Coordinates of C-alpha atoms and ligand atoms in Angstrom, one line a residue:
M1 CA -0.2 0.0 0.0
S2 CA 1.2 3.3 -0.7
R3 CA 2.2 5.8 1.9
I4 CA -0.8 8.3 1.0
G5 CA -3.1 5.0 1.2
Q6 CA -1.6 4.2 4.3
E7 CA -2.1 6.8 6.0
V8 CA -6.2 7.3 4.8
S9 CA -6.3 3.8 5.9
E10 CA -5.1 4.9 9.4
L11 CA -7.4 7.6 9.3
L12 CA -10.3 5.8 8.2
H13 CA -9.1 3.2 11.2
R14 CA -8.9 5.8 13.8
S15 CA -12.4 7.5 12.9
M16 CA -13.8 3.5 13.8
D17 CA -12.7 3.7 17.0
S18 CA -15.9 4.5 19.8
H19 CA -16.1 5.4 23.1
V20 CA -18.7 4.7 25.7
R21 CA -18.9 5.4 29.4
V22 CA -20.7 3.3 32.4
A23 CA -21.7 4.3 35.3
V24 CA -21.6 2.1 37.7
T25 CA -24.3 3.2 40.3
G26 CA -25.0 1.7 43.8
L27 CA -25.7 2.2 47.2
S28 CA -23.3 1.4 49.5
R29 CA -22.1 -2.6 49.6
A30 CA -24.6 -3.1 46.4
G31 CA -21.2 -5.0 45.2
K32 CA -20.0 -1.9 42.5
T33 CA -16.3 -3.0 43.2
A34 CA -16.9 -6.9 43.0
F35 CA -19.1 -5.8 39.6
I36 CA -16.2 -3.7 38.2
S37 CA -13.1 -6.2 38.8
S38 CA -15.3 -9.0 37.6
L39 CA -16.2 -6.7 34.2
V40 CA -12.5 -5.8 33.5
N41 CA -11.5 -9.7 34.6
Q42 CA -14.0 -11.2 32.0
L43 CA -13.2 -9.0 29.2
L44 CA -9.2 -9.6 29.9
H45 CA -9.7 -13.3 29.7
S46 CA -12.2 -12.9 26.4
S47 CA -9.4 -13.6 24.3
T48 CA -8.0 -16.7 25.4
H49 CA -11.5 -18.4 27.3
D50 CA -15.0 -19.0 26.1
N51 CA -16.6 -17.0 29.3
L52 CA -19.1 -14.5 27.7
P53 CA -21.3 -17.0 25.4
L54 CA -24.3 -14.6 25.8
L55 CA -22.3 -12.1 24.6
E56 CA -22.7 -11.5 20.8
C57 CA -19.5 -10.2 19.7
A58 CA -17.8 -13.5 21.6
R59 CA -20.6 -15.5 20.2
D60 CA -19.8 -14.7 17.1
N61 CA -15.9 -15.1 17.5
R62 CA -15.8 -11.3 16.5
L63 CA -14.1 -9.9 20.0
V64 CA -10.6 -10.4 19.8
G65 CA -9.9 -9.2 23.3
A66 CA -9.6 -6.4 25.6
K67 CA -6.7 -4.7 27.5
R68 CA -6.1 -2.4 30.2
V69 CA -4.9 0.7 28.6
P70 CA -4.2 4.5 30.8
Q71 CA -7.1 6.5 31.4
E72 CA -7.6 10.4 30.4
D73 CA -8.0 12.0 33.8
L74 CA -4.7 11.6 35.2
L75 CA -5.9 13.1 38.8
V76 CA -8.4 10.6 39.1
A77 CA -6.9 7.2 41.3
R78 CA -6.3 3.7 38.7
F79 CA -9.2 1.5 40.2
A80 CA -7.2 -1.1 41.8
Y81 CA -8.1 -4.1 40.0
D82 CA -4.6 -5.6 40.5
E83 CA -5.6 -5.5 44.2
A84 CA -8.3 -7.1 43.6
M85 CA -7.6 -9.9 42.1
Q86 CA -4.6 -10.3 44.8
Q87 CA -7.5 -10.5 46.9
L88 CA -9.7 -13.2 45.1
H89 CA -6.8 -15.0 44.6
A90 CA -5.4 -15.1 47.9
E91 CA -5.6 -18.2 50.0
P92 CA -8.3 -18.1 51.5
P93 CA -9.8 -16.1 49.0
Q94 CA -11.5 -12.8 50.2
W95 CA -13.4 -9.8 48.6
P96 CA -11.9 -6.7 47.6
V97 CA -11.8 -3.8 50.6
P98 CA -14.7 -1.4 50.2
T99 CA -14.0 1.7 48.5
R100 CA -12.9 5.0 50.2
D101 CA -12.4 7.2 47.4
V102 CA -13.1 7.9 43.1
S103 CA -11.0 5.3 41.2
E104 CA -11.8 5.2 37.3
I105 CA -10.4 2.0 35.0
R106 CA -10.2 2.6 31.3
L107 CA -10.2 -0.9 28.6
A108 CA -9.6 -0.9 24.9
I109 CA -12.0 -3.6 23.7
K110 CA -10.7 -5.0 20.0
F111 CA -13.3 -6.5 17.7
Q112 CA -14.5 -7.3 14.2
S113 CA -16.8 -5.1 13.0
Q114 CA -19.9 -6.1 11.4
K115 CA -20.7 -2.7 9.4
G116 CA -20.4 -2.1 6.2
A117 CA -17.2 -0.1 5.4
K118 CA -15.4 -1.8 8.6
R119 CA -16.2 -4.8 7.8
L120 CA -15.0 -4.2 3.8
L121 CA -11.5 -2.7 5.6
K122 CA -11.5 -6.0 7.3
R123 CA -9.5 -4.2 10.1
T124 CA -10.3 -4.4 13.7
S125 CA -12.1 -1.5 15.6
T126 CA -11.6 -0.5 19.2
L127 CA -14.1 0.3 22.0
Y128 CA -13.4 2.3 25.0
L129 CA -14.6 1.7 27.8
D130 CA -14.3 3.7 30.9
V131 CA -16.0 3.1 34.4
I132 CA -15.9 4.8 37.3
D133 CA -16.2 3.2 40.9
Y134 CA -16.8 5.5 44.2
P135 CA -18.4 4.7 48.3
G136 CA -22.0 4.0 47.5
E137 CA -22.5 6.3 50.5
W138 CA -21.9 9.5 48.0
L139 CA -24.8 9.0 45.9
L140 CA -27.1 9.7 48.7
D141 CA -26.1 12.8 48.2
L142 CA -27.7 13.5 44.7
P143 CA -31.4 14.4 45.9
L144 CA -29.7 16.8 48.4
L145 CA -28.8 19.4 45.7
D146 CA -32.7 19.7 45.0
M147 CA -33.5 21.0 48.5
T148 CA -32.7 24.0 50.7
F149 CA -31.4 23.8 54.0
E150 CA -34.8 24.2 55.5
Q151 CA -36.3 21.2 53.5
W152 CA -33.1 19.1 53.9
S153 CA -33.1 19.6 58.1
E154 CA -37.2 19.2 57.7
Q155 CA -36.6 16.0 56.1
Q156 CA -34.1 14.6 58.4
L157 CA -35.8 15.5 61.4
S158 CA -39.1 13.8 60.3
Q159 CA -36.8 10.5 60.1
L160 CA -36.0 10.3 63.8
T161 CA -38.5 7.2 64.5
G162 CA -38.2 3.8 65.5
V163 CA -34.3 2.9 65.6
R164 CA -33.5 6.3 63.9
Q165 CA -34.4 8.0 67.4
Q166 CA -32.9 5.6 69.8
L167 CA -29.2 5.6 67.8
A168 CA -29.8 9.9 67.8
A169 CA -30.2 10.1 71.4
T170 CA -26.7 11.8 72.4
W171 CA -27.2 14.3 69.4
L172 CA -30.7 15.2 70.4
A173 CA -29.9 15.4 73.8
T174 CA -27.3 18.3 73.1
M175 CA -29.4 19.8 70.2
E176 CA -31.8 20.5 73.3
T177 CA -29.5 23.0 75.1
F178 CA -28.4 24.4 71.5
D179 CA -29.4 28.0 70.9
A180 CA -29.4 28.5 66.9
T181 CA -29.9 32.1 66.9
L182 CA -26.8 33.0 69.3
A183 CA -23.1 34.1 67.5
A184 CA -21.9 31.0 66.0
D185 CA -19.0 28.9 68.0
E186 CA -17.0 26.9 65.3
K187 CA -15.8 24.3 68.1
Q188 CA -19.1 24.2 69.2
I189 CA -20.8 23.4 65.7
A190 CA -17.8 21.1 65.3
D191 CA -18.5 19.3 68.4
I192 CA -22.5 18.8 67.5
A193 CA -21.5 18.0 64.0
A194 CA -19.2 15.2 65.4
Q195 CA -22.4 13.5 67.3
F196 CA -24.5 13.9 64.3
T197 CA -21.9 11.8 62.3
D198 CA -21.3 9.3 64.9
Y199 CA -24.9 8.7 64.6
L200 CA -25.3 8.4 61.3
H201 CA -22.1 5.7 61.3
Q202 CA -24.7 3.7 63.8
C203 CA -27.3 3.7 61.1
K204 CA -24.7 2.6 58.6
D205 CA -23.8 -0.1 61.0
A206 CA -27.2 -1.0 62.0
G207 CA -28.0 -1.9 58.3
L208 CA -30.1 1.0 57.5
H209 CA -28.8 3.1 54.2
W210 CA -30.1 6.2 54.1
V211 CA -27.4 8.0 55.6
Q212 CA -26.9 11.4 54.6
P213 CA -25.0 13.5 53.9
G214 CA -22.6 10.7 52.8
R215 CA -19.4 12.1 52.6
F216 CA -19.7 12.5 56.6
V217 CA -19.5 8.8 56.9
L218 CA -16.7 9.0 53.8
P219 CA -15.1 11.9 53.9
G220 CA -12.3 10.6 51.5
D221 CA -9.8 13.7 51.1
L222 CA -12.2 16.5 53.0
E223 CA -11.6 14.5 56.6
G224 CA -11.6 17.2 59.3
A225 CA -12.7 19.9 56.6
P226 CA -15.6 22.8 57.9
V227 CA -17.7 21.6 55.0
L228 CA -18.6 18.4 56.9
Q229 CA -19.5 20.5 59.8
F230 CA -23.0 21.1 59.7
F231 CA -26.4 19.3 61.4
P232 CA -30.0 19.5 60.5
C233 CA -31.8 22.2 62.8
T234 CA -35.2 23.5 62.8
A235 CA -34.8 27.3 61.4
P236 CA -35.3 29.9 64.3
E237 CA -38.1 32.2 63.8
G238 CA -37.4 35.1 61.3
Q239 CA -34.6 32.9 59.4
L240 CA -36.9 30.4 57.7
D241 CA -37.8 32.5 54.3
Q242 CA -35.9 35.8 54.8
R243 CA -36.7 37.9 52.4
K244 CA -40.4 37.8 52.4
S245 CA -41.0 37.5 56.7
Y246 CA -37.9 40.5 57.5
K247 CA -40.0 43.4 56.7
H248 CA -42.9 42.2 59.2
K249 CA -40.8 40.8 62.0
P250 CA -40.0 43.2 64.7
D251 CA -36.1 43.8 64.8
K252 CA -35.2 40.4 67.7
H253 CA -36.4 38.4 64.4
K254 CA -33.8 40.1 62.4
P255 CA -32.0 37.1 60.8
N256 CA -28.6 37.1 62.2
K257 CA -26.0 36.9 59.6
H258 CA -23.3 35.8 62.1
S259 CA -25.6 33.2 63.8
S260 CA -25.0 29.5 64.1
Y261 CA -27.7 28.8 62.0
A262 CA -26.6 31.2 59.6
M263 CA -23.2 29.6 60.0
L264 CA -25.2 25.8 59.4
K265 CA -27.2 27.2 56.5
H266 CA -23.8 28.5 55.1
R267 CA -21.8 25.2 55.1
Y268 CA -24.6 23.2 53.6
Q269 CA -24.5 25.3 51.1
E270 CA -21.0 25.3 50.3
Y271 CA -21.5 21.4 50.7
Q272 CA -23.7 21.4 47.8
N273 CA -22.0 23.5 45.5
K274 CA -18.8 22.4 46.3
V275 CA -18.9 18.8 46.8
V276 CA -22.0 17.2 45.7
K277 CA -22.3 19.2 42.4
Q278 CA -18.6 18.9 42.0
F279 CA -18.4 15.2 42.2
Y280 CA -21.5 14.9 39.6
R281 CA -20.5 17.3 37.4
K282 CA -17.0 15.8 37.4
Y283 CA -18.0 12.0 36.5
F284 CA -21.6 11.9 35.7
S285 CA -22.6 14.5 33.5
T286 CA -20.4 12.1 30.5
F287 CA -22.0 8.7 31.1
D288 CA -23.8 7.0 28.6
R289 CA -24.9 4.2 30.0
Q290 CA -26.0 3.8 33.4
I291 CA -26.0 0.2 35.7
V292 CA -27.6 0.7 38.9
L293 CA -26.7 -2.5 41.2
V294 CA -29.0 -3.3 44.0
D295 CA -28.6 -5.9 46.7
C296 CA -32.4 -7.3 47.8
L297 CA -31.0 -9.8 49.6
Q298 CA -29.4 -8.6 52.5
P299 CA -32.1 -6.5 53.7
L300 CA -34.9 -9.2 53.2
M301 CA -32.4 -10.8 56.4
A302 CA -32.1 -7.8 57.9
G303 CA -36.0 -7.2 58.7
S304 CA -38.5 -5.1 57.8
E305 CA -37.0 -1.8 58.7
S306 CA -33.6 -2.2 56.8
F307 CA -35.7 -3.3 54.0
H308 CA -37.8 -0.4 53.5
D309 CA -35.0 2.0 54.1
M310 CA -32.9 0.6 51.2
K311 CA -36.0 0.6 48.9
N312 CA -36.9 4.3 50.2
A313 CA -33.0 5.2 49.3
L314 CA -32.9 3.7 46.0
Q315 CA -36.4 5.9 45.2
Q316 CA -34.8 8.9 46.3
I317 CA -32.3 8.6 44.4
M318 CA -34.2 7.1 41.4
K319 CA -36.1 10.4 41.7
S320 CA -33.3 12.4 41.0
F321 CA -31.8 10.3 38.1
R322 CA -35.2 10.4 36.3
Y323 CA -34.4 10.2 33.0
G324 CA -36.5 12.9 31.3
N325 CA -35.6 16.3 30.7
N326 CA -36.1 18.2 33.7
N327 CA -34.2 15.6 35.8
L328 CA -31.8 16.9 37.9
L329 CA -28.9 15.6 36.5
R330 CA -29.9 16.5 32.9
R331 CA -30.7 19.8 34.1
L332 CA -27.4 20.6 36.4
F333 CA -25.2 18.6 34.2
S334 CA -26.7 17.4 30.2
S335 CA -26.3 14.0 31.2
R336 CA -27.2 11.8 28.1
I337 CA -27.4 8.1 29.6
D338 CA -29.8 6.3 26.7
K339 CA -29.8 2.8 28.2
V340 CA -30.1 1.8 32.0
L341 CA -29.4 -1.4 33.1
F342 CA -31.2 -2.7 36.9
A343 CA -29.2 -5.8 38.4
A344 CA -30.2 -7.5 41.6
T345 CA -26.4 -8.4 42.9
K346 CA -25.5 -11.4 44.6
S347 CA -27.6 -14.0 43.2
D348 CA -25.5 -16.9 43.6
H349 CA -27.2 -16.5 47.5
V350 CA -30.3 -18.1 46.3
T351 CA -31.2 -21.0 44.3
P352 CA -31.5 -20.7 40.8
D353 CA -35.2 -21.1 41.0
Q354 CA -35.4 -18.0 42.6
H355 CA -34.1 -15.9 40.0
A356 CA -37.5 -14.9 38.3
N357 CA -38.8 -13.9 42.0
L358 CA -35.7 -11.9 42.3
V359 CA -35.7 -9.9 39.3
S360 CA -39.6 -9.4 39.6
L361 CA -39.2 -7.9 43.1
L362 CA -36.3 -6.0 41.7
Q363 CA -38.9 -4.7 38.8
Q364 CA -41.6 -3.7 41.1
M365 CA -39.0 -1.8 43.2
V366 CA -38.0 0.6 39.9
H367 CA -41.3 0.4 38.5
P368 CA -42.2 4.1 38.4
T369 CA -38.9 5.0 37.5
W370 CA -38.9 2.0 34.5
Q371 CA -42.2 3.7 33.6
E372 CA -41.1 7.8 33.1
A373 CA -37.9 6.1 31.3
A374 CA -40.1 4.2 28.4
F375 CA -41.8 7.5 27.9
E376 CA -38.5 9.4 27.5
N377 CA -37.1 6.7 25.2
I378 CA -34.9 5.4 27.5
E379 CA -34.0 1.6 27.2
M380 CA -34.3 -0.3 30.7
N381 CA -34.1 -3.8 31.8
C382 CA -33.9 -5.7 35.0
M383 CA -31.7 -9.2 35.8
S384 CA -30.3 -10.7 38.0
I385 CA -26.6 -11.2 38.2
A386 CA -23.6 -12.8 40.4
S387 CA -20.6 -10.9 39.5
I388 CA -18.0 -13.2 41.0
Q389 CA -19.8 -16.4 42.4
A390 CA -19.4 -17.4 45.7
T391 CA -21.8 -20.8 45.9
Q392 CA -22.3 -23.5 43.9
A393 CA -26.1 -24.3 42.9
G394 CA -26.8 -28.0 43.2
F395 CA -29.5 -30.1 45.1
I396 CA -29.9 -32.1 48.2
T397 CA -31.7 -35.5 48.7
K398 CA -34.4 -35.8 51.5
G399 CA -35.9 -39.2 50.6
S400 CA -37.8 -39.6 47.7
D401 CA -37.4 -35.1 47.1
N402 CA -34.5 -33.3 45.1
I403 CA -34.6 -30.0 47.2
P404 CA -32.4 -27.3 45.1
A405 CA -29.5 -25.6 47.9
L406 CA -26.2 -24.0 48.0
R407 CA -23.2 -24.9 48.5
G408 CA -20.2 -22.5 49.8
V409 CA -17.2 -21.7 52.5
T410 CA -18.2 -19.1 54.9
L411 CA -15.9 -16.6 56.0
Q412 CA -15.0 -18.2 58.8
G413 CA -13.9 -20.9 56.6
E414 CA -16.6 -23.5 57.4
P415 CA -18.0 -25.3 54.3
M416 CA -22.3 -25.1 54.2
T417 CA -24.6 -26.2 52.1
L418 CA -28.2 -24.9 52.7
Y419 CA -31.5 -24.0 51.1
P420 CA -31.7 -19.7 51.8
G421 CA -35.1 -19.6 51.5
D422 CA -37.5 -18.6 49.1
V423 CA -37.8 -15.0 47.6
P424 CA -41.0 -12.7 47.5
E425 CA -42.0 -12.1 44.3
R426 CA -43.9 -8.9 45.4
L427 CA -43.0 -6.4 47.9
P428 CA -43.5 -8.2 50.5
K429 CA -46.7 -7.2 52.8
P430 CA -46.2 -6.6 56.5
D431 CA -47.1 -9.9 57.3
Y432 CA -44.1 -11.4 55.6
W433 CA -42.1 -10.2 58.4
Q434 CA -43.4 -12.2 61.0
H435 CA -43.6 -15.5 58.8
N436 CA -40.5 -15.5 56.9
R437 CA -36.8 -14.7 57.3
F438 CA -34.4 -15.1 54.4
E439 CA -30.8 -16.6 55.3
F440 CA -28.4 -14.7 54.2
T441 CA -24.8 -16.4 54.9
A442 CA -21.7 -14.7 53.8
F443 CA -19.4 -16.7 51.6
R444 CA -15.8 -16.5 50.6
P445 CA -15.6 -16.0 46.6
L446 CA -15.1 -19.2 45.2
E447 CA -11.8 -19.9 44.6
S448 CA -10.1 -19.2 41.1
A449 CA -6.8 -19.8 39.4
M450 CA -4.9 -16.6 38.4
D451 CA -5.2 -17.7 34.4
E452 CA -8.8 -18.4 34.9
P453 CA -12.0 -15.7 34.6
C454 CA -13.8 -15.6 37.7
P455 CA -16.8 -17.9 38.1
H456 CA -20.3 -15.4 37.3
T457 CA -23.7 -15.9 36.4
R458 CA -24.5 -13.3 33.6
M459 CA -21.8 -11.0 33.4
D460 CA -22.0 -11.7 29.5
K461 CA -26.0 -11.1 29.5
V462 CA -25.4 -7.5 31.3
L463 CA -22.3 -6.8 28.8
Q464 CA -24.6 -7.7 25.9
Y465 CA -27.3 -5.0 27.0
L466 CA -24.6 -2.2 27.9
L467 CA -22.5 -2.9 25.0
G468 CA -23.7 -5.3 22.4
D469 CA -24.6 -2.4 20.0
K470 CA -21.3 -0.6 20.4
L471 CA -19.6 -3.6 19.2
R472 CA -21.5 -4.7 16.1
Ligands
GTP1 N1 -21.9 -14.0 46.4 C1 -21.7 -12.9 46.2 N2 -21.4 -11.5 47.1 C2 -20.7 -10.9 46.8 C3 -21.0 -10.2 44.9 N3 -20.7 -9.1 44.9 C4 -20.3 -8.2 46.2 N4 -20.6 -9.4 47.2 C5 -20.2 -9.7 48.5 O1 -20.9 -8.2 49.0 C6 -20.0 -7.3 49.3 C7 -20.0 -5.8 49.0 O2 -19.1 -5.8 47.8 P1 -18.7 -4.2 47.1 O3 -18.7 -4.9 46.0 O4 -17.6 -4.2 47.8 O5 -19.8 -3.6 47.3 P2 -19.6 -1.8 47.3 O6 -21.1 -1.7 45.8 O7 -18.5 -1.3 45.9 O8 -19.3 -1.0 48.6 P3 -18.8 0.1 48.8 O9 -17.5 0.4 47.8 O10 -18.9 0.2 50.3 O11 -19.8 1.3 48.5 C8 -18.5 -7.8 49.0 O12 -17.9 -8.0 50.3 C9 -19.4 -9.1 49.2 O13 -19.4 -9.8 50.4 C10 -21.3 -11.6 44.3 O14 -21.6 -11.7 43.2 N5 -21.9 -12.7 45.2
MG2 MG1 -17.1 -0.1 46.4

């Protein structure tokens, strides 16, 4: 080929490369890091193994392979894939550690195109895939962007019932003696904020999901910064709606710019603008596809309060994600997500006959969001997956019956065979909690060799849904 011919071909070749950014979304412990580790692992092994039969491009033998390439943003940490693999291949195998900050990974996926000119030129195309990982807690801050300090305080304070009220006892007792109209005392505010933060940690430890502001429990590099030192507080008279009420109030109700209340409100606004908005602007504005990971099983075991708390947290978040033009993300950051997948994670914790129930339970949970997305022409789907399998499914024989069962090794190293229970097909009614309990036992990941892909369930179906059209 002549030099010019070669250059034209190179140019055409480069123009064939495409790019996709996938948002992996999910509450804390939903399985994001395990999912990203498995996704990378499956794709890296795709050139040597037949591990993704449901990915069309792999099934048609058009997938050449994938490799890690340097990410574009050099200011973000690299996703700790090697560390995750070390943990999964340790003896005994361990789960990757919880995420404390943002990280990113980029893969180049090489494939043979089926499309016109690309097919004729018989050159391979490359799809660059970017994925980010972040602590699930930070996701809970998205709805906060749509609330004033007054509204947020009201929402937080109205939730202080049941377990939450007990956990908040120390902080609430201090609030009894706190006068928000007095001149702000930074030390006092820092001390009360520490008690509020302690309450949030306790909520998290008690298995509750609605823990907001998310950075308070996982501050990343903001540890100790005043922007993380505020707490919900009822507006003192005269401060609620300053412009309207000011004229008609006697002087003693005049909003005091130097009061504790003004300081709390200012910090909340700074948190909204400098922390939350920055995070979403930087990461969520450029995504094309989204996968929302939901662990329905752990809350099913933890009981009614935990389950409803998780469902509520998910719905609050999905409200902000609303995929129409008027959604918060699009309004603020012109997000352009065109496909969303909801995945019920850790499906290897239930026997395969329960997978359909797991999907229909998740479908019911996300139904309002799904309806809206469909109206906006955004494709949605629900699946159940196990990013990294920890159990093997089989049967145990009881008399003449074969009962489905799971076998795994607990985190303490004890081999166990069990039937964890039925997954309700619909959102559980109140009496469900009296008669049923789902048994969730945490297992070690299954052992796998370094040169083998991690055992998974339906990761190929996920990849087909998220990337299939980009790999044609
Ligand atoms: N059995 C099974 N357990 C899983 C799977 N994926 C995740 N887990 C379990 O869920 C835990 C949390 O998974 P992570 O991937 O760390 O969750 P995360 O969403 O990244 O959590 P944060 O980083 O805390 O937001 C793991 O430590 C495992 O115990 C899976 O596919 N199968
Ligand atoms: Mg994580």
